[in-house]
Short mmCIF file of C-alpha atoms and ligand atoms in Angstrom, two decimals:
data_model
loop_
_atom_site.label_atom_id
_atom_site.label_comp_id
_atom_site.label_asym_id
_atom_site.label_seq_id
_atom_site.Cartn_x
_atom_site.Cartn_y
_atom_site.Cartn_z
CA MET E 22 82.66 13.86 -33.67
CA ILE E 23 85.53 13.45 -36.07
CA PHE E 24 84.99 13.51 -39.85
CA TYR E 25 87.21 13.75 -42.92
CA ARG E 26 86.43 13.50 -46.61
CA GLU E 27 87.74 15.09 -49.83
CA ILE E 28 85.75 15.82 -53.00
CA ASP E 29 86.70 17.18 -56.43
CA LEU E 30 84.81 20.29 -57.52
CA PRO E 31 83.69 20.62 -61.19
CA ASP E 32 86.37 23.30 -61.78
CA GLY E 33 89.17 20.95 -60.68
CA ARG E 34 89.70 22.36 -57.20
CA ARG E 35 89.67 20.05 -54.21
CA CYS E 36 87.30 20.58 -51.28
CA ILE E 37 88.10 19.14 -47.86
CA LEU E 38 85.17 18.34 -45.58
CA ARG E 39 86.29 17.96 -41.99
CA ASN E 40 85.16 18.54 -38.44
CA GLY E 41 85.95 22.02 -37.16
CA THR E 42 88.57 22.44 -34.44
CA PRO E 43 89.28 25.35 -32.04
CA SER E 44 91.99 26.73 -34.37
CA ASP E 45 89.31 27.30 -37.05
CA ALA E 46 87.32 29.70 -34.83
CA GLU E 47 88.31 33.00 -36.54
CA GLN E 48 87.65 31.66 -40.04
CA VAL E 49 84.37 30.01 -39.04
CA MET E 50 83.15 33.27 -37.55
CA ALA E 51 84.14 35.20 -40.69
CA ASN E 52 82.31 32.63 -42.81
CA PHE E 53 79.23 32.83 -40.56
CA ILE E 54 79.10 36.63 -40.89
CA LYS E 55 79.57 36.51 -44.68
CA THR E 56 76.95 33.82 -45.34
CA HIS E 57 74.42 35.50 -43.06
CA ALA E 58 74.92 38.80 -44.92
CA GLU E 59 74.59 37.14 -48.34
CA SER E 60 71.39 35.16 -47.78
CA ASP E 61 67.96 36.16 -46.49
CA PHE E 62 67.11 32.48 -45.91
CA LEU E 63 69.05 32.11 -42.63
CA THR E 64 67.64 32.71 -39.14
CA SER E 65 69.77 35.67 -38.05
CA TYR E 66 71.49 38.81 -39.35
CA PRO E 67 75.23 39.52 -38.93
CA ASP E 68 74.48 42.42 -36.53
CA GLU E 69 72.67 39.98 -34.20
CA ILE E 70 75.71 37.76 -33.71
CA LEU E 71 76.66 38.06 -30.06
CA PHE E 72 79.19 35.26 -29.69
CA THR E 73 82.94 35.89 -29.60
CA VAL E 74 85.94 34.07 -31.07
CA GLU E 75 86.54 32.60 -27.59
CA TYR E 76 82.98 31.21 -27.52
CA GLU E 77 83.43 29.80 -31.06
CA ARG E 78 86.70 28.11 -30.03
CA ASP E 79 84.97 26.42 -27.11
CA TYR E 80 81.96 25.52 -29.29
CA LEU E 81 84.19 23.80 -31.88
CA LYS E 82 86.10 21.99 -29.11
CA ARG E 83 82.84 20.68 -27.63
CA LYS E 84 81.63 19.55 -31.09
CA THR E 85 84.90 17.71 -31.77
CA GLU E 86 84.70 15.89 -28.42
CA SER E 87 80.97 15.16 -28.71
CA VAL E 88 79.66 11.68 -29.56
CA GLY E 89 76.42 13.02 -31.07
CA GLU E 90 77.13 16.46 -32.51
CA ILE E 91 79.42 17.85 -35.19
CA GLU E 92 80.27 21.00 -37.13
CA ILE E 93 81.64 20.07 -40.55
CA LEU E 94 83.65 22.68 -42.44
CA ALA E 95 84.12 22.87 -46.21
CA GLU E 96 87.63 24.10 -47.01
CA VAL E 97 88.79 25.14 -50.49
CA GLY E 98 92.38 26.35 -51.03
CA GLY E 99 92.91 26.66 -47.28
CA ARG E 100 89.81 28.84 -46.77
CA ILE E 101 86.57 27.88 -44.98
CA VAL E 102 83.77 28.46 -47.52
CA GLY E 103 80.87 26.71 -45.80
CA THR E 104 79.71 24.91 -42.70
CA ALA E 105 77.03 22.38 -41.80
CA GLY E 106 76.12 20.91 -38.47
CA VAL E 107 74.23 18.23 -36.58
CA ASP E 108 72.86 19.26 -33.19
CA GLY E 109 71.08 17.02 -30.72
CA TYR E 110 68.38 18.02 -28.26
CA ARG E 111 70.78 17.13 -25.46
CA ALA E 112 69.35 16.76 -21.98
CA TYR E 113 65.96 15.17 -22.41
CA ARG E 114 65.66 11.38 -22.88
CA LYS E 115 62.37 11.73 -24.79
CA LEU E 116 64.14 13.82 -27.45
CA ARG E 117 67.39 11.93 -27.79
CA HIS E 118 66.32 10.17 -31.01
CA ARG E 119 66.04 13.54 -32.82
CA CYS E 120 68.70 15.88 -34.25
CA ARG E 121 68.67 19.15 -36.20
CA PHE E 122 70.56 20.01 -39.37
CA GLY E 123 71.77 23.43 -40.56
CA ILE E 124 73.97 24.55 -43.47
CA SER E 125 75.34 27.69 -45.10
CA ILE E 126 77.86 28.19 -47.90
CA GLU E 127 79.40 31.38 -49.32
CA LYS E 128 77.59 32.51 -52.47
CA ASP E 129 80.69 32.26 -54.70
CA PHE E 130 80.76 28.53 -53.93
CA TRP E 131 77.11 27.65 -54.62
CA GLY E 132 76.29 25.14 -57.36
CA LEU E 133 79.59 23.22 -57.08
CA GLY E 134 78.28 20.21 -55.17
CA ILE E 135 79.52 21.37 -51.75
CA GLY E 136 75.97 21.61 -50.32
CA ARG E 137 75.17 18.05 -51.33
CA ALA E 138 78.49 16.73 -49.98
CA LEU E 139 78.07 18.56 -46.65
CA THR E 140 74.47 17.36 -46.30
CA GLU E 141 75.34 13.74 -47.07
CA SER E 142 78.29 13.93 -44.66
CA CYS E 143 76.05 15.21 -41.85
CA ILE E 144 73.51 12.44 -42.52
CA GLU E 145 76.37 9.91 -42.32
CA CYS E 146 77.45 11.39 -38.96
CA ALA E 147 73.86 11.44 -37.63
CA ARG E 148 73.48 7.78 -38.59
CA LYS E 149 76.74 6.91 -36.85
CA ALA E 150 75.58 8.81 -33.75
CA GLY E 151 72.43 6.65 -33.64
CA TYR E 152 69.69 9.25 -34.24
CA THR E 153 66.33 8.07 -35.63
CA GLN E 154 65.17 11.36 -37.15
CA MET E 155 66.99 14.37 -38.61
CA GLU E 156 65.03 17.62 -38.82
CA LEU E 157 65.39 21.02 -40.48
CA GLU E 158 63.46 24.17 -41.24
CA VAL E 159 63.71 25.91 -44.60
CA VAL E 160 62.09 29.00 -46.15
CA SER E 161 59.70 27.70 -48.83
CA ASP E 162 61.09 30.20 -51.39
CA ASN E 163 64.58 28.70 -50.94
CA LYS E 164 64.19 26.47 -54.01
CA ARG E 165 67.86 25.47 -54.13
CA ALA E 166 67.83 24.19 -50.54
CA VAL E 167 64.38 22.53 -50.76
CA SER E 168 65.44 20.70 -53.91
CA LEU E 169 68.67 19.54 -52.24
CA TYR E 170 66.86 18.31 -49.12
CA LYS E 171 64.21 16.40 -51.10
CA SER E 172 66.89 14.78 -53.24
CA VAL E 173 68.59 13.26 -50.18
CA GLY E 174 65.26 11.99 -48.78
CA PHE E 175 63.87 14.73 -46.50
CA GLN E 176 60.07 14.90 -46.43
CA GLU E 177 57.84 17.81 -45.52
CA MET E 178 56.06 17.44 -42.15
CA GLY E 179 54.37 20.85 -41.90
CA ARG E 180 54.47 24.56 -42.67
CA ASN E 181 54.52 27.75 -40.65
CA PRO E 182 53.15 30.54 -42.89
CA LEU E 183 54.60 33.27 -40.65
CA GLY E 184 57.90 31.54 -39.84
CA PHE E 185 60.30 34.47 -40.44
CA ASN E 186 59.63 38.20 -40.55
CA SER E 187 62.49 39.36 -42.77
CA ASP E 188 63.75 42.96 -42.73
CA ILE E 189 63.99 42.71 -46.52
CA ASN E 190 61.20 40.42 -47.70
CA GLY E 191 58.59 40.54 -44.93
CA MET E 192 56.87 37.34 -43.82
CA GLN E 193 58.45 34.13 -45.04
CA GLU E 194 56.83 30.70 -44.91
CA ILE E 195 58.88 27.94 -43.26
CA ILE E 196 58.71 24.28 -44.24
CA MET E 197 59.54 21.76 -41.53
CA MET E 198 61.22 18.66 -42.95
CA ARG E 199 62.43 15.36 -41.57
CA LEU E 200 64.57 12.45 -42.65
CA LEU E 201 64.21 9.02 -41.11
CA ILE E 202 67.61 7.52 -40.42
CA SER E 203 67.73 3.76 -40.25
C1 LIG U 18 71.28 25.81 -50.06
C2 LIG U 18 72.77 25.58 -50.22
C3 LIG U 18 73.32 24.91 -48.97
C4 LIG U 18 72.99 24.63 -51.41
O1 LIG U 18 74.38 24.39 -51.54
P1 LIG U 18 75.09 24.25 -52.97
O2 LIG U 18 76.51 23.94 -52.72
O3 LIG U 18 74.77 25.42 -53.81
O4 LIG U 18 74.34 22.94 -53.52
P2 LIG U 18 74.91 21.88 -54.57
O5 LIG U 18 75.78 22.55 -55.58
O6 LIG U 18 75.49 20.72 -53.83
O7 LIG U 18 73.57 21.41 -55.26
C5 LIG U 18 72.73 20.52 -54.57
C6 LIG U 18 71.36 20.52 -55.15
O8 LIG U 18 70.79 21.81 -55.01
C7 LIG U 18 69.85 22.00 -56.03
N1 LIG U 18 70.24 23.16 -56.82
C8 LIG U 18 71.48 23.58 -57.11
N2 LIG U 18 71.41 24.71 -57.84
C9 LIG U 18 70.10 24.99 -57.99
C10 LIG U 18 69.38 26.04 -58.61
N3 LIG U 18 70.01 27.03 -59.25
N4 LIG U 18 68.03 26.00 -58.53
C11 LIG U 18 67.39 25.00 -57.90
N5 LIG U 18 68.03 24.00 -57.28
C12 LIG U 18 69.36 24.00 -57.33
C13 LIG U 18 69.85 20.77 -56.90
O9 LIG U 18 68.90 19.86 -56.41
C14 LIG U 18 71.25 20.23 -56.63
O10 LIG U 18 71.24 18.89 -56.89
P3 LIG U 18 72.29 18.22 -57.96
O11 LIG U 18 73.46 17.86 -57.11
O12 LIG U 18 71.55 17.03 -58.45
O13 LIG U 18 72.60 19.24 -59.01
C15 LIG U 18 73.52 26.90 -50.51
O14 LIG U 18 72.97 27.49 -51.65
C16 LIG U 18 73.48 27.92 -49.36
O15 LIG U 18 74.28 27.87 -48.45
N6 LIG U 18 72.53 28.86 -49.42
C17 LIG U 18 72.44 29.97 -48.45
C18 LIG U 18 72.12 29.50 -47.05
C19 LIG U 18 70.91 28.60 -47.04
O16 LIG U 18 69.93 28.82 -47.75
N7 LIG U 18 71.00 27.56 -46.20
C20 LIG U 18 69.91 26.63 -46.02
C21 LIG U 18 68.98 27.14 -44.97
S1 LIG U 18 67.68 25.96 -44.64
#
Protein backbone atom coordinates (compact mmCIF):
# COMPACT_ATOMS: atom_id res chain seq x y z
CA MET A 1 0.00 0.00 0.00
CA ILE A 2 1.03 3.58 -0.56
CA PHE A 3 0.81 6.17 2.23
CA TYR A 4 2.10 9.70 2.77
CA ARG A 5 1.50 12.20 5.55
CA GLU A 6 3.52 14.92 7.30
CA ILE A 7 3.21 16.04 10.94
CA ASP A 8 4.84 18.79 12.98
CA LEU A 9 6.66 17.63 16.12
CA PRO A 10 6.40 19.74 19.34
CA ASP A 11 10.04 20.86 18.90
CA GLY A 12 9.34 22.29 15.44
CA ARG A 13 10.83 19.47 13.39
CA ARG A 14 8.80 17.85 10.64
CA CYS A 15 8.11 14.11 10.58
CA ILE A 16 7.25 12.35 7.33
CA LEU A 17 5.13 9.21 7.55
CA ARG A 18 5.34 7.18 4.37
CA ASN A 19 5.30 3.63 3.09
CA GLY A 20 8.72 2.01 3.05
CA THR A 21 10.37 1.25 -0.29
CA PRO A 22 13.26 -1.10 -1.21
CA SER A 23 15.77 1.77 -1.04
CA ASP A 24 14.98 2.17 2.69
CA ALA A 25 16.11 -1.38 3.52
CA GLU A 26 19.48 -0.53 5.18
CA GLN A 27 17.98 2.22 7.34
CA VAL A 28 14.95 0.13 8.31
CA MET A 29 17.22 -2.70 9.40
CA ALA A 30 19.38 -0.32 11.45
CA ASN A 31 16.25 1.09 13.07
CA PHE A 32 14.93 -2.42 13.80
CA ILE A 33 18.19 -3.41 15.52
CA LYS A 34 18.31 -0.19 17.56
CA THR A 35 14.69 -0.31 18.74
CA HIS A 36 14.93 -4.00 19.63
CA ALA A 37 18.06 -3.29 21.71
CA GLU A 38 16.45 -0.33 23.49
CA SER A 39 13.16 -1.93 24.55
CA ASP A 40 12.38 -5.14 26.42
CA PHE A 41 8.75 -4.93 25.25
CA LEU A 42 9.37 -6.27 21.71
CA THR A 43 9.21 -9.93 20.67
CA SER A 44 12.83 -10.50 19.65
CA TYR A 45 16.41 -9.51 20.49
CA PRO A 46 18.84 -7.97 17.97
CA ASP A 47 21.02 -11.13 18.03
CA GLU A 48 18.01 -13.18 16.85
CA ILE A 49 17.54 -11.18 13.67
CA LEU A 50 18.27 -13.57 10.81
CA PHE A 51 17.04 -11.59 7.82
CA THR A 52 19.40 -9.77 5.47
CA VAL A 53 19.26 -6.40 3.70
CA GLU A 54 18.27 -8.30 0.53
CA TYR A 55 15.33 -9.90 2.36
CA GLU A 56 14.32 -6.49 3.78
CA ARG A 57 14.43 -4.95 0.29
CA ASP A 58 12.11 -7.64 -1.03
CA TYR A 59 9.86 -7.35 2.05
CA LEU A 60 9.43 -3.59 1.55
CA LYS A 61 8.77 -4.10 -2.18
CA ARG A 62 6.05 -6.66 -1.40
CA LYS A 63 4.48 -4.31 1.19
CA THR A 64 4.45 -1.41 -1.28
CA GLU A 65 2.76 -3.54 -3.95
CA SER A 66 0.32 -5.17 -1.52
CA VAL A 67 -3.36 -4.18 -1.40
CA GLY A 68 -3.75 -5.22 2.25
CA GLU A 69 -0.40 -4.77 3.97
CA ILE A 70 1.92 -1.86 4.65
CA GLU A 71 5.08 -0.86 6.49
CA ILE A 72 4.93 2.83 7.38
CA LEU A 73 8.19 4.61 8.20
CA ALA A 74 8.58 7.72 10.36
CA GLU A 75 11.35 9.92 8.96
CA VAL A 76 12.83 12.93 10.77
CA GLY A 77 15.62 14.97 9.15
CA GLY A 78 16.16 12.27 6.52
CA ARG A 79 16.56 9.48 9.10
CA ILE A 80 14.15 6.59 9.80
CA VAL A 81 13.30 6.82 13.52
CA GLY A 82 10.36 4.42 13.73
CA THR A 83 8.23 1.93 11.86
CA ALA A 84 4.72 0.53 12.16
CA GLY A 85 2.99 -2.10 10.10
CA VAL A 86 -0.27 -3.78 9.18
CA ASP A 87 -0.03 -7.48 8.33
CA GLY A 88 -2.84 -9.69 7.12
CA TYR A 89 -3.28 -13.40 7.76
CA ARG A 90 -2.89 -13.95 4.02
CA ALA A 91 -3.90 -17.32 2.64
CA TYR A 92 -6.95 -18.38 4.62
CA ARG A 93 -10.40 -17.02 3.69
CA LYS A 94 -11.69 -17.49 7.26
CA LEU A 95 -9.00 -15.09 8.54
CA ARG A 96 -9.09 -12.44 5.85
CA HIS A 97 -11.15 -10.01 7.97
CA ARG A 98 -8.33 -9.80 10.56
CA CYS A 99 -5.00 -7.94 10.55
CA ARG A 100 -2.15 -7.46 13.03
CA PHE A 101 -0.49 -4.22 14.10
CA GLY A 102 3.09 -3.68 15.31
CA ILE A 103 5.13 -0.56 16.10
CA SER A 104 8.54 0.50 17.38
CA ILE A 105 10.20 3.90 17.65
CA GLU A 106 13.74 4.88 18.71
CA LYS A 107 13.85 5.96 22.36
CA ASP A 108 15.13 9.48 21.58
CA PHE A 109 11.90 10.07 19.65
CA TRP A 110 9.36 8.85 22.23
CA GLY A 111 6.77 11.27 23.58
CA LEU A 112 6.68 13.48 20.46
CA GLY A 113 3.42 12.21 19.01
CA ILE A 114 5.04 9.90 16.42
CA GLY A 115 3.53 6.75 18.00
CA ARG A 116 0.03 8.18 17.85
CA ALA A 117 0.48 9.39 14.26
CA LEU A 118 1.88 6.02 13.11
CA THR A 119 -0.92 4.12 14.88
CA GLU A 120 -3.66 6.30 13.42
CA SER A 121 -2.06 6.03 9.97
CA CYS A 122 -2.03 2.23 10.17
CA ILE A 123 -5.68 2.18 11.27
CA GLU A 124 -6.51 4.39 8.27
CA CYS A 125 -4.69 1.95 5.95
CA ALA A 126 -6.38 -1.09 7.55
CA ARG A 127 -9.77 0.57 7.06
CA LYS A 128 -8.95 1.30 3.42
CA ALA A 129 -7.85 -2.32 2.94
CA GLY A 130 -11.27 -3.49 4.20
CA TYR A 131 -10.32 -5.35 7.40
CA THR A 132 -12.97 -5.79 10.11
CA GLN A 133 -10.66 -6.28 13.09
CA MET A 134 -7.15 -5.06 13.91
CA GLU A 135 -5.25 -6.99 16.59
CA LEU A 136 -2.11 -6.56 18.67
CA GLU A 137 -0.29 -8.01 21.63
CA VAL A 138 1.36 -5.81 24.25
CA VAL A 139 3.27 -6.47 27.49
CA SER A 140 0.98 -5.33 30.32
CA ASP A 141 3.84 -3.34 31.94
CA ASN A 142 4.22 -1.29 28.74
CA LYS A 143 2.07 1.55 30.12
CA ARG A 144 2.98 3.99 27.34
CA ALA A 145 1.84 1.60 24.61
CA VAL A 146 -1.28 0.36 26.46
CA SER A 147 -2.37 3.94 27.06
CA LEU A 148 -1.82 4.81 23.38
CA TYR A 149 -3.77 1.77 22.15
CA LYS A 150 -6.73 2.41 24.49
CA SER A 151 -6.84 6.05 23.43
CA VAL A 152 -7.35 5.10 19.78
CA GLY A 153 -10.07 2.56 20.65
CA PHE A 154 -8.35 -0.82 21.17
CA GLN A 155 -10.04 -3.03 23.76
CA GLU A 156 -8.58 -5.87 25.77
CA MET A 157 -9.75 -9.35 24.69
CA GLY A 158 -7.59 -11.54 26.95
CA ARG A 159 -4.30 -12.03 28.76
CA ASN A 160 -1.49 -14.54 28.64
CA PRO A 161 0.29 -14.43 32.02
CA LEU A 162 3.39 -16.19 30.64
CA GLY A 163 3.47 -14.45 27.26
CA PHE A 164 7.19 -13.55 27.12
CA ASN A 165 10.13 -14.99 29.03
CA SER A 166 12.53 -12.04 28.95
CA ASP A 167 16.30 -12.48 29.42
CA ILE A 168 16.19 -9.34 31.57
CA ASN A 169 12.83 -9.28 33.35
CA GLY A 170 11.68 -12.91 33.39
CA MET A 171 8.04 -13.74 32.65
CA GLN A 172 6.00 -10.93 31.16
CA GLU A 173 2.21 -10.88 30.89
CA ILE A 174 0.79 -10.16 27.43
CA ILE A 175 -2.50 -8.37 26.79
CA MET A 176 -4.29 -9.23 23.57
CA MET A 177 -6.20 -6.24 22.17
CA ARG A 178 -8.49 -5.62 19.24
CA LEU A 179 -10.00 -2.69 17.40
CA LEU A 180 -13.18 -3.03 15.38
CA ILE A 181 -12.84 -1.21 12.09
CA SER A 182 -16.07 -0.12 10.48
C1 LIG B 1 4.93 2.65 22.57
C2 LIG B 1 5.45 3.67 21.58
C3 LIG B 1 5.13 3.21 20.17
C4 LIG B 1 4.73 5.00 21.84
O1 LIG B 1 5.19 5.95 20.89
P1 LIG B 1 5.41 7.49 21.27
O2 LIG B 1 5.83 8.19 20.04
O3 LIG B 1 6.28 7.60 22.46
O4 LIG B 1 3.90 7.90 21.64
P2 LIG B 1 3.24 9.36 21.52
O5 LIG B 1 4.25 10.41 21.83
O6 LIG B 1 2.52 9.46 20.23
O7 LIG B 1 2.19 9.29 22.69
C5 LIG B 1 1.00 8.56 22.49
C6 LIG B 1 0.34 8.25 23.78
O8 LIG B 1 1.19 7.43 24.56
C7 LIG B 1 0.91 7.63 25.92
N1 LIG B 1 2.11 8.10 26.59
C8 LIG B 1 3.08 8.88 26.09
N2 LIG B 1 4.03 9.06 27.02
C9 LIG B 1 3.64 8.36 28.10
C10 LIG B 1 4.21 8.12 29.38
N3 LIG B 1 5.38 8.65 29.73
N4 LIG B 1 3.52 7.32 30.23
C11 LIG B 1 2.34 6.78 29.88
N5 LIG B 1 1.77 6.97 28.69
C12 LIG B 1 2.41 7.75 27.82
C13 LIG B 1 -0.17 8.68 26.00
O9 LIG B 1 -1.43 8.05 25.99
C14 LIG B 1 0.03 9.42 24.69
O10 LIG B 1 -1.15 10.03 24.35
P3 LIG B 1 -1.22 11.64 24.08
O11 LIG B 1 -0.98 11.75 22.61
O12 LIG B 1 -2.62 11.97 24.45
O13 LIG B 1 -0.18 12.31 24.92
C15 LIG B 1 6.98 3.91 21.76
O14 LIG B 1 7.22 4.29 23.08
C16 LIG B 1 7.84 2.68 21.44
O15 LIG B 1 8.19 2.44 20.29
N6 LIG B 1 8.20 1.91 22.46
C17 LIG B 1 9.13 0.77 22.32
C18 LIG B 1 8.57 -0.35 21.48
C19 LIG B 1 7.20 -0.75 21.95
O16 LIG B 1 6.92 -0.82 23.14
N7 LIG B 1 6.33 -1.03 20.97
C20 LIG B 1 4.99 -1.49 21.24
C21 LIG B 1 4.99 -2.97 21.39
S1 LIG B 1 3.33 -3.59 21.61
